[in-house]
GROMACS .gro file of C-alpha atoms in nm:
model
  391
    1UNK     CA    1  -4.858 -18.076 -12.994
    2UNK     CA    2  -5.238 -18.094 -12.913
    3UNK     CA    3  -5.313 -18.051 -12.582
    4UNK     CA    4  -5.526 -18.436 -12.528
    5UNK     CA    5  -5.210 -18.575 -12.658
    6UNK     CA    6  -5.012 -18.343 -12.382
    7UNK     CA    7  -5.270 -18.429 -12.114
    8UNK     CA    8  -5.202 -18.807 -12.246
    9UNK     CA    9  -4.824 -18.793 -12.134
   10UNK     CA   10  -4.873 -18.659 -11.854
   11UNK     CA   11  -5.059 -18.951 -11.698
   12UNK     CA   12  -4.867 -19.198 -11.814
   13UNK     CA   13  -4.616 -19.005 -11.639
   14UNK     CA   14  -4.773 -18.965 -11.339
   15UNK     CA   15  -4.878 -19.348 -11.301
   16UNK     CA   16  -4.501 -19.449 -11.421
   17UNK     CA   17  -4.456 -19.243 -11.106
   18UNK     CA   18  -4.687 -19.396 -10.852
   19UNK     CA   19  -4.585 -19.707 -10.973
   20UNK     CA   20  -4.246 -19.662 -10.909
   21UNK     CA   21  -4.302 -19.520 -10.576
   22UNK     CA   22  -4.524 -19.831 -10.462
   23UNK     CA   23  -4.232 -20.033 -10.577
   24UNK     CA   24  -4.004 -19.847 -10.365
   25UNK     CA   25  -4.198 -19.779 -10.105
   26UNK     CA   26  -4.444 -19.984 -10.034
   27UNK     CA   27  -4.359 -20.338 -10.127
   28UNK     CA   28  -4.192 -20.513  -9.841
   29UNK     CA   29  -3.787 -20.548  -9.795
   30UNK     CA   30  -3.828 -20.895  -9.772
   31UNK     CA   31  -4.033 -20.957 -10.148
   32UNK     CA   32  -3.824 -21.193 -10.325
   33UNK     CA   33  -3.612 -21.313 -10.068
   34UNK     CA   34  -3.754 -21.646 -10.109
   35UNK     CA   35  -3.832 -21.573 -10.492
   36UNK     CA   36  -4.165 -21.471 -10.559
   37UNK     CA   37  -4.256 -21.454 -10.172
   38UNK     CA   38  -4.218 -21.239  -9.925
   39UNK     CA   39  -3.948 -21.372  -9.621
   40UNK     CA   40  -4.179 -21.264  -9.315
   41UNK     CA   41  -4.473 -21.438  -9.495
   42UNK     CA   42  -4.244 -21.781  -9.392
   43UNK     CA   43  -4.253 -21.707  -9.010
   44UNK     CA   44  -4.670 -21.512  -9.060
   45UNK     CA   45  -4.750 -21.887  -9.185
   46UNK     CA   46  -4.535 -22.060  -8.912
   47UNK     CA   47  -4.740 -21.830  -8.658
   48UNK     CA   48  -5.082 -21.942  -8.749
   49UNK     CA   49  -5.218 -22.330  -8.532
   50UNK     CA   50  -5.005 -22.593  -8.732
   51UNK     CA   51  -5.189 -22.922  -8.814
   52UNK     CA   52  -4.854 -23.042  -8.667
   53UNK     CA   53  -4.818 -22.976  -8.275
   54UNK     CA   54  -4.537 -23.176  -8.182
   55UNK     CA   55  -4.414 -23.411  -7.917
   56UNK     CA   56  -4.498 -23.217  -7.616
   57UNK     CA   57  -4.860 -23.214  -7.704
   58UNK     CA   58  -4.846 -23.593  -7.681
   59UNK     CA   59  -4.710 -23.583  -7.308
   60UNK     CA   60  -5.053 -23.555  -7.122
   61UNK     CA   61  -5.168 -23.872  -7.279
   62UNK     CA   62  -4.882 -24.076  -7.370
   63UNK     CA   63  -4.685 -24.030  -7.021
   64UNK     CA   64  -4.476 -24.360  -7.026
   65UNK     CA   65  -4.401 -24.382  -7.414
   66UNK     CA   66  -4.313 -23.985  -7.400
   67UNK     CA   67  -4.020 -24.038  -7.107
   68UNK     CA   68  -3.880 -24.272  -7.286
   69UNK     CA   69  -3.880 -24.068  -7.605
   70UNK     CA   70  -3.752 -23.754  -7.361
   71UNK     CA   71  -3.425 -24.012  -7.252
   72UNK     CA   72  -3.363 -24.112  -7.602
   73UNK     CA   73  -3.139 -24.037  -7.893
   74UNK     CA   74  -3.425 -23.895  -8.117
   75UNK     CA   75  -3.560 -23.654  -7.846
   76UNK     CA   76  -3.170 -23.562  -7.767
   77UNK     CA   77  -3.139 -23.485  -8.175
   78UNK     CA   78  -3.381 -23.170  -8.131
   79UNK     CA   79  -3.244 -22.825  -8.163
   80UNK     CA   80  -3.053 -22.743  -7.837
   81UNK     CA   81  -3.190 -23.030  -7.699
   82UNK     CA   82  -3.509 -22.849  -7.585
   83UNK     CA   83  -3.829 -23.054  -7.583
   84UNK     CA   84  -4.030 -22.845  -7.849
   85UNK     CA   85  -4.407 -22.739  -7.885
   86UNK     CA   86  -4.429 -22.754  -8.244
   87UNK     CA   87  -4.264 -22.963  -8.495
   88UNK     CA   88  -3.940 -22.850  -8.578
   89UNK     CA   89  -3.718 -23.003  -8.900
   90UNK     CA   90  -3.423 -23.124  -8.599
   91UNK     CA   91  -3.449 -23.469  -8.466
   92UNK     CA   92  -3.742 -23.705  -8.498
   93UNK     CA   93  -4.058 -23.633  -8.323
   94UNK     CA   94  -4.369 -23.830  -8.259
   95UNK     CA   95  -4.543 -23.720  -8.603
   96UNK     CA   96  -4.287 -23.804  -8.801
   97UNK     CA   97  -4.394 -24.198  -8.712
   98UNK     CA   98  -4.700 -24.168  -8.637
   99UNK     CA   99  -4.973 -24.065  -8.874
  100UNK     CA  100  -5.308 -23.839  -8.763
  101UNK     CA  101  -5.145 -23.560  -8.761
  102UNK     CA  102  -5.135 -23.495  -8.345
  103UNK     CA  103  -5.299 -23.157  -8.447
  104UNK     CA  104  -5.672 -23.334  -8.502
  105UNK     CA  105  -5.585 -23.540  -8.251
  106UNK     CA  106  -5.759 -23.670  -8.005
  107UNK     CA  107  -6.037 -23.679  -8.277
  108UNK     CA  108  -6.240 -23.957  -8.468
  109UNK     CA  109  -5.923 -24.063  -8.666
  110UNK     CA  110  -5.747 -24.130  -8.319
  111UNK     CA  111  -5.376 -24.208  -8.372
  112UNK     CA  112  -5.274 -24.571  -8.232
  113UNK     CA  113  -5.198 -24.554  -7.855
  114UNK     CA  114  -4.910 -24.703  -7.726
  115UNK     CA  115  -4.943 -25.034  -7.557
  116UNK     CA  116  -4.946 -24.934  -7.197
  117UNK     CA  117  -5.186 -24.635  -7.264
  118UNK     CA  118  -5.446 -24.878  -7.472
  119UNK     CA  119  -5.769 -24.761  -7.388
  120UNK     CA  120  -6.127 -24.763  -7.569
  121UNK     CA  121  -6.196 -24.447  -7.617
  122UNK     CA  122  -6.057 -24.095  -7.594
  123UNK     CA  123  -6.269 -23.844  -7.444
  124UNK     CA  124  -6.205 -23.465  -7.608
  125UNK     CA  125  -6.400 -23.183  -7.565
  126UNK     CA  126  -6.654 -23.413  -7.366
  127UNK     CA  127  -6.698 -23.619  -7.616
  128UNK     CA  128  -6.590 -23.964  -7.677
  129UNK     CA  129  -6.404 -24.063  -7.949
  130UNK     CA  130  -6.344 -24.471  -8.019
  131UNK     CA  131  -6.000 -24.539  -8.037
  132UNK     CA  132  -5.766 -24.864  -8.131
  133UNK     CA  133  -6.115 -24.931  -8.353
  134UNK     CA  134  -5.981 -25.329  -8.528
  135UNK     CA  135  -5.828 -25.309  -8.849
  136UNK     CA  136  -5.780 -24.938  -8.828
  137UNK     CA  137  -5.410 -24.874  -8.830
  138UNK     CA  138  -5.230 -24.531  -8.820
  139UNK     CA  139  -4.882 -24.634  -8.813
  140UNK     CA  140  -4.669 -24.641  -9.085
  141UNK     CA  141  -4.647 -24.937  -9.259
  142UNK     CA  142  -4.325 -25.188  -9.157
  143UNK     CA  143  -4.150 -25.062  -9.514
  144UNK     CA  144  -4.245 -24.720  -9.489
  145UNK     CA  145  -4.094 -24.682  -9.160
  146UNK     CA  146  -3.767 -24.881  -9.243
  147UNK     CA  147  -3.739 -24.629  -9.518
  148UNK     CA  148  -3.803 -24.360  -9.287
  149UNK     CA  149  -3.522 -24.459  -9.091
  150UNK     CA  150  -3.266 -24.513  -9.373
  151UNK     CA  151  -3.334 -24.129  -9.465
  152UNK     CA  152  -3.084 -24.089  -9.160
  153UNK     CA  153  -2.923 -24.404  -9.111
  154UNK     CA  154  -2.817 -24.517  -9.441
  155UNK     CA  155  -2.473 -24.554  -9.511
  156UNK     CA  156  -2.314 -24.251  -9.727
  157UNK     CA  157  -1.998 -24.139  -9.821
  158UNK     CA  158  -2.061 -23.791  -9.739
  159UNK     CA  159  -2.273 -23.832  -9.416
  160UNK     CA  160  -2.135 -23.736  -9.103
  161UNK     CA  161  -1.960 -24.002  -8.865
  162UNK     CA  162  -2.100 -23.905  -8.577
  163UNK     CA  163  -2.453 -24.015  -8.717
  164UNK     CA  164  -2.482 -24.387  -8.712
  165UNK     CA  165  -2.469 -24.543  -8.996
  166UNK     CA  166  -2.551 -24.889  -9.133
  167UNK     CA  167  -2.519 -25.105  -9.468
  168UNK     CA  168  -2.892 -25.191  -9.429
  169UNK     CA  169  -2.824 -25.533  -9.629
  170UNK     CA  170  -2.563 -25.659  -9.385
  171UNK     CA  171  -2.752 -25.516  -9.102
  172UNK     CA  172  -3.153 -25.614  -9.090
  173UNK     CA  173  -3.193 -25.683  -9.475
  174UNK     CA  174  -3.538 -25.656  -9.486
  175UNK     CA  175  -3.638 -25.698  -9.114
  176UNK     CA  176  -3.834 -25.419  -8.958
  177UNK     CA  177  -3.578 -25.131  -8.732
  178UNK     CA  178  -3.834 -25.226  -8.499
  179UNK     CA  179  -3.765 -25.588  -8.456
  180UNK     CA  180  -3.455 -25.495  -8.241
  181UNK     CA  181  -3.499 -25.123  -8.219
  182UNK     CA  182  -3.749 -24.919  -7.949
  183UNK     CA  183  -3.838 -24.685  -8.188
  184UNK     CA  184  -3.928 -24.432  -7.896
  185UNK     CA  185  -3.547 -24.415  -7.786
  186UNK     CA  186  -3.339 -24.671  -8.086
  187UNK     CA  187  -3.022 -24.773  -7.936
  188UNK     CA  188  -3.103 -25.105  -7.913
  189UNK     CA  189  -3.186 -25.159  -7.493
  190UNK     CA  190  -3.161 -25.552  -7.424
  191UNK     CA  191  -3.317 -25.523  -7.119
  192UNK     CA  192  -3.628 -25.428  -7.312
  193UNK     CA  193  -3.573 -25.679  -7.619
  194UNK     CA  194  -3.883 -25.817  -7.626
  195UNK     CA  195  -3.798 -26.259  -7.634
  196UNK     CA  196  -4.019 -26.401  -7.806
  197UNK     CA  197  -4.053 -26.174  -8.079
  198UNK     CA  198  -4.370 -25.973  -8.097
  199UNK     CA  199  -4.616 -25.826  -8.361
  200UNK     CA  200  -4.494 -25.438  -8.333
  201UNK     CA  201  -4.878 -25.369  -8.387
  202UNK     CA  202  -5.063 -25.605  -8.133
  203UNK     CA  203  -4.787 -25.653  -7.902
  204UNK     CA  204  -4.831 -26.010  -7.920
  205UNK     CA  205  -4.593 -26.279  -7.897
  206UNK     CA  206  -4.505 -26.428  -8.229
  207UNK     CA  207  -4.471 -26.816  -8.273
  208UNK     CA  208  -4.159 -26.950  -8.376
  209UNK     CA  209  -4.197 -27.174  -8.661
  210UNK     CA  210  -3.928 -27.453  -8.663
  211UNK     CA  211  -3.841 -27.606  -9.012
  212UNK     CA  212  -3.988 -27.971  -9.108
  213UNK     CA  213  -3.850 -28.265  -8.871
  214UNK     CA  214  -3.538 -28.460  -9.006
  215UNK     CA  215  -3.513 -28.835  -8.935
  216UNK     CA  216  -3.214 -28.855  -8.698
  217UNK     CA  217  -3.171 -29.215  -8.805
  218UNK     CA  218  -3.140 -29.148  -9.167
  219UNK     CA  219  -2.872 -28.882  -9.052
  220UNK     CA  220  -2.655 -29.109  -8.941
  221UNK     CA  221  -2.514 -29.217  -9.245
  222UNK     CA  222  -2.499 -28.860  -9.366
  223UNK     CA  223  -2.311 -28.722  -9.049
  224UNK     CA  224  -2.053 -28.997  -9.130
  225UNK     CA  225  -1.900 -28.735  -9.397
  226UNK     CA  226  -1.908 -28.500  -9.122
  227UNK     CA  227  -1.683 -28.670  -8.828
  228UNK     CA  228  -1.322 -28.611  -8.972
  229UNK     CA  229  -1.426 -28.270  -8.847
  230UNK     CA  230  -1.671 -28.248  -8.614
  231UNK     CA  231  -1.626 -28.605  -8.510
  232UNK     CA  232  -1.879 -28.928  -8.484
  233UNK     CA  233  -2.151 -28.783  -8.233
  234UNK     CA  234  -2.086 -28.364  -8.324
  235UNK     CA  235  -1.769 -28.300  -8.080
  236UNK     CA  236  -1.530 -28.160  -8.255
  237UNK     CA  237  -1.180 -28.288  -8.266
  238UNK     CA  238  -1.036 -27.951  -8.336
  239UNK     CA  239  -1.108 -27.653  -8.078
  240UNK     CA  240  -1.156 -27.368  -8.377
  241UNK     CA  241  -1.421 -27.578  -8.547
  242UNK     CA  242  -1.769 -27.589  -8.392
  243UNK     CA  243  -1.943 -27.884  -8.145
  244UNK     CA  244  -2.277 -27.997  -8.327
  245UNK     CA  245  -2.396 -28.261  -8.074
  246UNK     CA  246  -2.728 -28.134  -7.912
  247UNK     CA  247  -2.722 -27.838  -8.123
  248UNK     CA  248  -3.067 -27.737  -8.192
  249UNK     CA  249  -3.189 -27.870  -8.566
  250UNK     CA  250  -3.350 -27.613  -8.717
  251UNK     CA  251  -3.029 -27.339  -8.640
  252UNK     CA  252  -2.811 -27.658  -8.833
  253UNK     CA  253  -3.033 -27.719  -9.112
  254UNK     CA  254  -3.051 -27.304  -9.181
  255UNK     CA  255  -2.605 -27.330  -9.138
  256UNK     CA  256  -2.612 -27.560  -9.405
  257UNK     CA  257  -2.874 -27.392  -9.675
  258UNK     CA  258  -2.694 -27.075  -9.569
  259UNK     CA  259  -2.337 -27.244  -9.675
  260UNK     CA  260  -2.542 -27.462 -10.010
  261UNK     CA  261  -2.690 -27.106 -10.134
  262UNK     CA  262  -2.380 -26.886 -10.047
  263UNK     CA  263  -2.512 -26.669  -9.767
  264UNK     CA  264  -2.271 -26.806  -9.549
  265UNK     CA  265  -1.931 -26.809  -9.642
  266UNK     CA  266  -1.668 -27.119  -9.578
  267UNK     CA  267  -1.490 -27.327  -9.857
  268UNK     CA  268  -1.506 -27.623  -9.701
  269UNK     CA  269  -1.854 -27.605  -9.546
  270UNK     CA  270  -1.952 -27.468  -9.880
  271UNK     CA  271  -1.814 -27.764 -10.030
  272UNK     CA  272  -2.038 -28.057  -9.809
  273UNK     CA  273  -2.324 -27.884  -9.836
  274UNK     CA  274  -2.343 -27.826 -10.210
  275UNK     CA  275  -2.372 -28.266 -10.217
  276UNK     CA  276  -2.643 -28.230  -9.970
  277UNK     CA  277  -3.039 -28.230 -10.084
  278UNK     CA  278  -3.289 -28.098  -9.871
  279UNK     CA  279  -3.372 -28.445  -9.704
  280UNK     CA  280  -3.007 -28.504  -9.622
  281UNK     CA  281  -2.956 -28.156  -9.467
  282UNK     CA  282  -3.269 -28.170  -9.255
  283UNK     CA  283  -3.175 -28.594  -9.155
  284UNK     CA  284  -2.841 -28.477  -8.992
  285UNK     CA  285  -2.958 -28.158  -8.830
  286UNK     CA  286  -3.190 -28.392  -8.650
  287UNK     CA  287  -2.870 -28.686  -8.589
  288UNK     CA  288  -2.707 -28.402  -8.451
  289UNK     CA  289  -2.968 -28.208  -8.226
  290UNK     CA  290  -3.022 -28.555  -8.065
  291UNK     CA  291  -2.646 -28.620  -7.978
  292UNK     CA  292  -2.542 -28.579  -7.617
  293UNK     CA  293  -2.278 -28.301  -7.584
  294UNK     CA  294  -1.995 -28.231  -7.315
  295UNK     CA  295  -1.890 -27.911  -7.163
  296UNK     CA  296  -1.533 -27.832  -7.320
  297UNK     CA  297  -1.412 -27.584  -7.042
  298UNK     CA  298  -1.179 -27.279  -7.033
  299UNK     CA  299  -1.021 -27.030  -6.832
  300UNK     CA  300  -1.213 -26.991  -6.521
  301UNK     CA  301  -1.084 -26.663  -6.452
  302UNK     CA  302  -1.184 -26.506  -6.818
  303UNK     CA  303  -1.543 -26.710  -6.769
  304UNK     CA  304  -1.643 -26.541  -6.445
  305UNK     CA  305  -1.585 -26.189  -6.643
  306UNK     CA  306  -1.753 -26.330  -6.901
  307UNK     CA  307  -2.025 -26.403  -6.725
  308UNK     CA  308  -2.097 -26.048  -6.593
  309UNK     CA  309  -2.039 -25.939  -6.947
  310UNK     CA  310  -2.327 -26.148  -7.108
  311UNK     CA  311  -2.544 -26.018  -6.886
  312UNK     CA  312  -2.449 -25.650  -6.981
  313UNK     CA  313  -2.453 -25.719  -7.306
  314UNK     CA  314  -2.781 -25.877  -7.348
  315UNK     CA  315  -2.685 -26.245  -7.480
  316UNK     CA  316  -2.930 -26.390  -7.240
  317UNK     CA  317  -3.181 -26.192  -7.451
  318UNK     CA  318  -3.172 -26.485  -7.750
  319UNK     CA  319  -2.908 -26.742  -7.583
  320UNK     CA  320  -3.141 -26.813  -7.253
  321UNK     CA  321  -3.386 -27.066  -7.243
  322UNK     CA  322  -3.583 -26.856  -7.057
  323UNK     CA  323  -3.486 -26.503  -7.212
  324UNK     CA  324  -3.490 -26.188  -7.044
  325UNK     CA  325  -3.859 -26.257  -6.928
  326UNK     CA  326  -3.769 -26.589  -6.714
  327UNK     CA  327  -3.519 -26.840  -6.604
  328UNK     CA  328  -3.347 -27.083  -6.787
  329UNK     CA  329  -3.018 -27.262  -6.863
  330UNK     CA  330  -2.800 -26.984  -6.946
  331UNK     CA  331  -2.657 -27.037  -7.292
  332UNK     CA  332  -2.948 -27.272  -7.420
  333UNK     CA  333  -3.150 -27.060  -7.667
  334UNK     CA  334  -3.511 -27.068  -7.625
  335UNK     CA  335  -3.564 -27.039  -8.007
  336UNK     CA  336  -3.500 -27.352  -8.256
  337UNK     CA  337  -3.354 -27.084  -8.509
  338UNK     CA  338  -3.102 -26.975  -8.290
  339UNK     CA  339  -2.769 -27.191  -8.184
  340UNK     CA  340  -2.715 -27.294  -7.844
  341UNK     CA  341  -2.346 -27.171  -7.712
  342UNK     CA  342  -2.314 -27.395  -7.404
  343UNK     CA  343  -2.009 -27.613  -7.408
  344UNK     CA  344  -1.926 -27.534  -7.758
  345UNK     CA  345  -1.546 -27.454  -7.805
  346UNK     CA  346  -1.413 -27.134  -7.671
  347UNK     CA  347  -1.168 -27.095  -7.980
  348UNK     CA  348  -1.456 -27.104  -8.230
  349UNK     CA  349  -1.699 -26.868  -8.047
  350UNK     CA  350  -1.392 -26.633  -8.047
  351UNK     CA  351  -1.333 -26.679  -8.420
  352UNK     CA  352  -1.714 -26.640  -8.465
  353UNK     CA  353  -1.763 -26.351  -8.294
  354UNK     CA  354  -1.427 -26.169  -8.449
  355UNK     CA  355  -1.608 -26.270  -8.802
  356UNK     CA  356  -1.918 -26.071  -8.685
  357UNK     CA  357  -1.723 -25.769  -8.580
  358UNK     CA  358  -1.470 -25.778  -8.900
  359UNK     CA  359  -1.796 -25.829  -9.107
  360UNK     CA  360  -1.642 -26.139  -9.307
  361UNK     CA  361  -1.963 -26.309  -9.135
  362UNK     CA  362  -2.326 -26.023  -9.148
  363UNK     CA  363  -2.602 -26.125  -8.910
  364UNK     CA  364  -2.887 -25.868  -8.833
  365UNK     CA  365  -2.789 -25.844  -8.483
  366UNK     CA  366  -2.477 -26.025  -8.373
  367UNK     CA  367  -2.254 -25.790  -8.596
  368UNK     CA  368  -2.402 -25.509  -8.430
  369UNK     CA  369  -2.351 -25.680  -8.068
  370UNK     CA  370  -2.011 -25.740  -8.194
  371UNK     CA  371  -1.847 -25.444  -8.291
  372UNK     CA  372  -1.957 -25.321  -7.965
  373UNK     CA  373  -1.744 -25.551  -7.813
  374UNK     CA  374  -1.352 -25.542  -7.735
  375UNK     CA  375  -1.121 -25.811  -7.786
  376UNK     CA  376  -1.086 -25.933  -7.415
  377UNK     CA  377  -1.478 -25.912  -7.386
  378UNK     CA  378  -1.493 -26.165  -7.708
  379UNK     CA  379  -1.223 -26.390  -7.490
  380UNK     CA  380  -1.407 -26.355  -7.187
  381UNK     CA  381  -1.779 -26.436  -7.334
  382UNK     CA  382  -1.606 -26.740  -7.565
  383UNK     CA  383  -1.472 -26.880  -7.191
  384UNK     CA  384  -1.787 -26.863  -6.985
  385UNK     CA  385  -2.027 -27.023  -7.302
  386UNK     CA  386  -1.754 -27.311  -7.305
  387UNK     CA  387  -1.795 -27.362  -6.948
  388UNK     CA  388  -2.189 -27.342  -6.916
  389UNK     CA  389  -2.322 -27.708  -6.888
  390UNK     CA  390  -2.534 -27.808  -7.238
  391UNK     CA  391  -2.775 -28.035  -7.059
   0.00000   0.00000   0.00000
C-alpha cells in the first residue's frame, strides 16, 4: 500500500479518535437532556437579570396594593407560599396582569399605578419619569384579562376541585372578573365592593342608566292581566309568588324581556310576556313601581339572624339605598336595575334564592352569593327582607 495512502488512514484515524474523545469527554452530561440543549444552560439563563422581577420588586412602591396581594389567594398560590423575587410559573404575580414588564420599570413606559399610589411622575435613578400619561394604558385589556383568568378558573372535567371553578356563561357572561372581583386578592370581599360600579381604569363611579320611562297610566290596563297573581296594585295573593307594588321599573321591565326572550325561565311568566310589546312591558313596570306596597312580615326570631347575616354577607352592597359607602333603607336598592327586597314575601325570596344556588335561575353574582349560603341562612335572610319596611 503506498505510504500517502497509509499516512491518509492514519489521520482519519486519529481525528475519528479525538472526535470520539470530545464526545465522551468533553461535551457536558447534561447535552440533550432538554433535546438539543444542554440542562444547566436552563438554570445559566435563569441566573442572568430577568426582564421579569416579580412581585416583591413592586413592594417599595406599591405598599397598599402589595399587602393586599400578600393576604390574598393569588399570593397564597406561590410555591411554598414564599413571597418570591423573581417570577416563578406558581400562582399569579403582579406581571402576569400588568404589562411593562416590572424589570424596565420604573422607566418611560411606567406601568399604571394603583389608585391610592397615583402620582405624576416616578423618579428613578434621579430622573423623572411621567407616569399615568392620558390615554396611555398598560393594563390588559377587560377581555384579555377575563381570558387570563379562565386559563385557571374555567370549568374542566379534569381540573382539580380544590381550584375554583366556574361555568363563565352562568357566572359573569361577558362582564369583566373585575366588576366583582379585587383582582389583587379575588375572593370576592363585599366590604370592598365598590357601589356604584366603577371604571376599573379611572376609578370613577359609573352612571347607572335606567331604561326609557313607561306611562304608569297606560299600565293600568295592562297590569289588569297581571292581578289573578300578583293582585290589583302588585301584592301578591299567594306568598311563593313575588310583590310588584313599588318595585323599581327598570328591574320589572328587564324580568319581563328576560322571561319574552327566554333568559329567564318560568312557563307561566314566559307565557304573559310573550303577548307583551315593548310599550306594554315598559307601561306596567312603571303602574307597578308607582304602587304603594306593605310589609308582609315573618318570623321575628329567623329575621333578627337574618339581619346579622346580610350584613356578613354583603347584601347591603346592591340591596341598600345607600350601599356599603352610606346609609339608607336597608333592603331598598340604590340601583333602578336591581329589585328592591323589602316587604316582598318571605316564601318567594326563599324559592328565589334556592333557584340561584340549584342554578335553575344564573345571575352573575347572586348564584355565587348563593351557594355560599346554607339553608337556614336562605330562611333567615327571606324573614328579615319581609320584615324591612318598603317605604
Amino acid at each position: 500500500m503506498p505510504k500517502h495512502i497509509v499516512r491518509l488512514l492514519v489521520l482519519i484515524a486519529v481525528v475519528a479518535i479525538v472526535a470520539f474523545s470530545a464526545k465522551k469527554f468533553l461535551v457536558p452530561g447534561s447535552f440533550y437532556q432538554y433535546g438539543h440543549y444542554r440542562g444547566n444552560a436552563v438554570a445559566e439563563i435563569a441566573a442572568k437579570v430577568p426582564k421579569l422581577q416579580g412581585s416583591a420588586s413592586c413592594q417599595s412602591c406599591h405598599k397598599e396594593a402589595y399587602a393586599v396581594w400578600t393576604g390574598g389567594i393569588h399570593r397564597k398560590a406561590t410555591k411554598d407560599g414564599a413571597i418570591q423575587g423573581v417570577v416563578i410559573k406558581n400562582g399569579v404575580n403582579c406581571e402576569v396582569c400588568h404589562t411593562g414588564p416590572a424589570g424596565n420599570h420604573p422607566s418611560k413606559e411606567a406601568m399604571p399605578l394603583s389608585i391610592e399610589d397615583r402620582v405624576t411622575t416616578i423618579t428613578h435613578k434621579h430622573i423623572d419619569h411621567p407616569a399615568d400619561v392620558p390615554g396611555r394604558n398598560l393594563m390588559l385589556s377587560p377581555n384579555d384579562m377575563r381570558n387570563l383568568c379562565l386559563n385557571c378558573h374555567d370549568k374542566l372535567e379534569a381540573r382539580p376541585t380544590m381550584q375554583r371553578q366556574i361555568a363563565v356563561e352562568n357566572h359573569g357572561g361577558a362582564e369583566p372578573c373585575t366588576s366583582c372581583h379585587n383582582p389583587h386578592s379575588p375572593r370576592i370581599n363585599f366590604a370592598d365592593l365598590p357601589r356604584p360600579p366603577v371604571d376599573p381604569i379611572t376609578g370613577k363611579a359609573l352612571p347607572v342608566i335606567a331604561v326609557k320611562a313607561g306611562n304608569a297610566a297606560a299600565g293600568k290596563s295592562v297590569a289588569a292581566a297581571c292581578a289573578a297573581c300578583h293582585g290589583n296594585s302588585g301584592m301578591s295573593i299567594n306568598p311563593a309568588w313575588p310583590n310588584l307594588a313599588g318595585q323599581h321599573a327598570d328591574y320589572l321591565y328587564n324580568s319581563l324581556q328576560g322571561f319574552k326572550s327566554g333568559t329567564r325561565k318560568n312557563d307561566t311568566m314566559s307565557g304573559m310576556a310573550a303577548g307583551l310589546s315593548d310599550a306594554d312591558m315598559r307601561n306596567v313596570a312603571a303602574y307597578f313601581s308607582k304602587s304603594s306596597c306593605g310589609v308582609t312580615g315573618a318570623d321575628k326570631a329567623k329575621a333578627e339572624l337574618g339581619k346579622a347575616k346580610a350584613a356578613e354577607a354583603g347584601c347591603a352592597a346592591c340591596h341598600n339605598a345607600g350601599g356599603l359607602r352610606g346609609t339608607g333603607p336597608a333592603g331598598i336598592s340604590a340601583s333602578q336595575a336591581w329589585p328592591n327586597l323589602a316587604g316582598q314575601n318571605a316564601a318567594y325570596l326563599t324559592v328565589a334564592l334556592n333557584s340561584f344556588k340549584d342554578d335553575s335561575r344564573n345571575h352573575a353574582v347572586m348564584s355565587s352569593v348563593a351557594k355560599a349560603l346554607s339553608d337556614s341562612d336562605i330562611d333567615n335572610l327571606s324573614a328579615y327582607f319581609a320584615t324591612v319596611s318598603c317605604k
